[in-house]
Short mmCIF file of C-alpha atoms in Angstrom, two decimals:
data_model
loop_
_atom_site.label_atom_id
_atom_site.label_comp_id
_atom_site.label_asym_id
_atom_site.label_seq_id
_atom_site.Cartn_x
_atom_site.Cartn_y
_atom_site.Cartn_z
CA UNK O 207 13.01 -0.96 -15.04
CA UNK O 208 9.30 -1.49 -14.66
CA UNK O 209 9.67 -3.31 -11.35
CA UNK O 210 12.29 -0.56 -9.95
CA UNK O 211 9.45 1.78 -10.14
CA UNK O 212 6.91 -0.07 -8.79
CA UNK O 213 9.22 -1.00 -5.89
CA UNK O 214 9.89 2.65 -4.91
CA UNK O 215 5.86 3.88 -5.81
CA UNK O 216 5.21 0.87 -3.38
CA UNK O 217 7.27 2.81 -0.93
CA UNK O 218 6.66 5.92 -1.28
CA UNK O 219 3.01 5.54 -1.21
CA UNK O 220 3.15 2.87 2.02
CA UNK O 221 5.01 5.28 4.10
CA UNK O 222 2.45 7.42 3.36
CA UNK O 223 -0.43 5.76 3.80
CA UNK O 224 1.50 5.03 7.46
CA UNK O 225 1.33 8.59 8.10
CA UNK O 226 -1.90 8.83 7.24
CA UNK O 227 -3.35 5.96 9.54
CA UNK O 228 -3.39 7.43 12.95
CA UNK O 229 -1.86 5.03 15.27
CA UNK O 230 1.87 3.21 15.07
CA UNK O 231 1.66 0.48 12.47
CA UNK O 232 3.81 -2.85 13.42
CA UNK O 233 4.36 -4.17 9.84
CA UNK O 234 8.00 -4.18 8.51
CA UNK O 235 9.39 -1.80 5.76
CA UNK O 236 9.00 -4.37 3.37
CA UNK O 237 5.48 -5.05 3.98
CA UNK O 238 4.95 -1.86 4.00
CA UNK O 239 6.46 -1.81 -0.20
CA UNK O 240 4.42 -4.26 -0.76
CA UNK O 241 1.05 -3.10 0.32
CA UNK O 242 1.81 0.62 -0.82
CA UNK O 243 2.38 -1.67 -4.47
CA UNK O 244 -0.95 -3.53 -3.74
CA UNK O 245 -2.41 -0.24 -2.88
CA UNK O 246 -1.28 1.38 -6.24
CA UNK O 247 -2.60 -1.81 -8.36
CA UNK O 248 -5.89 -1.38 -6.80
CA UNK O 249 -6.13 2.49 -7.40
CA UNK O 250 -4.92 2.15 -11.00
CA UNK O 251 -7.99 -0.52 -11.08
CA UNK O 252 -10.63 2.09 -9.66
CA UNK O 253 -9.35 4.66 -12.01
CA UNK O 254 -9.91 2.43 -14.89
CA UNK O 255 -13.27 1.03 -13.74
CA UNK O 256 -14.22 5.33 -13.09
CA UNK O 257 -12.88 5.90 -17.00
CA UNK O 258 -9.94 8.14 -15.74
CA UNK O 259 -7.20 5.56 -16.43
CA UNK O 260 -6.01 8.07 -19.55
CA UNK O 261 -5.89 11.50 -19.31
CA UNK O 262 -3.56 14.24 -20.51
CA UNK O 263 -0.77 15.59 -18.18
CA UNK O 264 -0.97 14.37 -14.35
CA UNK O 265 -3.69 11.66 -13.46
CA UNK O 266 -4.37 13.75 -10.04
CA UNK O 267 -7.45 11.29 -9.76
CA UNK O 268 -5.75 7.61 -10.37
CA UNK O 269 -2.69 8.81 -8.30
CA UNK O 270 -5.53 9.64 -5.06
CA UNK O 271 -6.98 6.77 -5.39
CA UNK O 272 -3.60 4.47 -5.31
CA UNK O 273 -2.93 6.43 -2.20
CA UNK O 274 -6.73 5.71 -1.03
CA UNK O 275 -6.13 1.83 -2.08
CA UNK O 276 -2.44 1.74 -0.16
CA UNK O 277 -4.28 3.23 2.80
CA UNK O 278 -6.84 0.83 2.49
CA UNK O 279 -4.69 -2.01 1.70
CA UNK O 280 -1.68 -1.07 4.88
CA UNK O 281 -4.70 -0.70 7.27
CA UNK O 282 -6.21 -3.90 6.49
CA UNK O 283 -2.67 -5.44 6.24
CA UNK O 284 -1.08 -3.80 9.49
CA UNK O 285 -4.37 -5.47 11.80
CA UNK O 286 -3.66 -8.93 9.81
CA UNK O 287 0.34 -9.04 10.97
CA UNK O 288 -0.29 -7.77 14.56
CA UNK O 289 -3.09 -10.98 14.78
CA UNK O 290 -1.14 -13.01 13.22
CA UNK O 291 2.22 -12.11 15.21
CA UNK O 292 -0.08 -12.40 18.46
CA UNK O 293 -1.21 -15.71 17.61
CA UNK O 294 2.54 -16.81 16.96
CA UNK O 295 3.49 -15.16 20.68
CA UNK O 296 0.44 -16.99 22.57
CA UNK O 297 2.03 -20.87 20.76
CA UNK O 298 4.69 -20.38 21.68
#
């Protein structure tokens, strides 16, 4: 059960840390689940480093900054595929 919510956090937060990036992104759907799970691991990592890994009721301040990390992380991600996919295109 513990990886069926990570899969849809991963998505949830990935499409929205597409709609967030101005621009069209070119990485697939399941890219994008995969860096909006990267994103989340690296925001629940932040939150711990910043002491707000446990607090009562809604963690307002991890769950911003697993958004912040999945817009960091699809950004970073999205310019890696489209050089990548170029580079594929030019050998060929």
């Amino acid at each position: 059960m513990t990886w069926l919510w990570a899969i849809i956090v991963g998505l949830v937060l990935g499409l929205i840390a597409k709609a967030i990036i101005p621009g069209k992104q070119q990485i697939p759907l399941w890219l994008t689940v995969i860096f909006g799970m990267l994103g989340s691991v690296l925001g629940n990592w932040a939150a711990t480093g910043i002491g707000v890994s446990e607090t009562g009721g809604i963690d307002w301040i991890r769950h911003l900054l697993q958004l912040a990390g999945a817009v960091l992380i699809v950004g970073i991600g999205d310019r890696l595929w489209v050089s990548m996919r170029g580079r594929k295109k030019q050998a060929t």
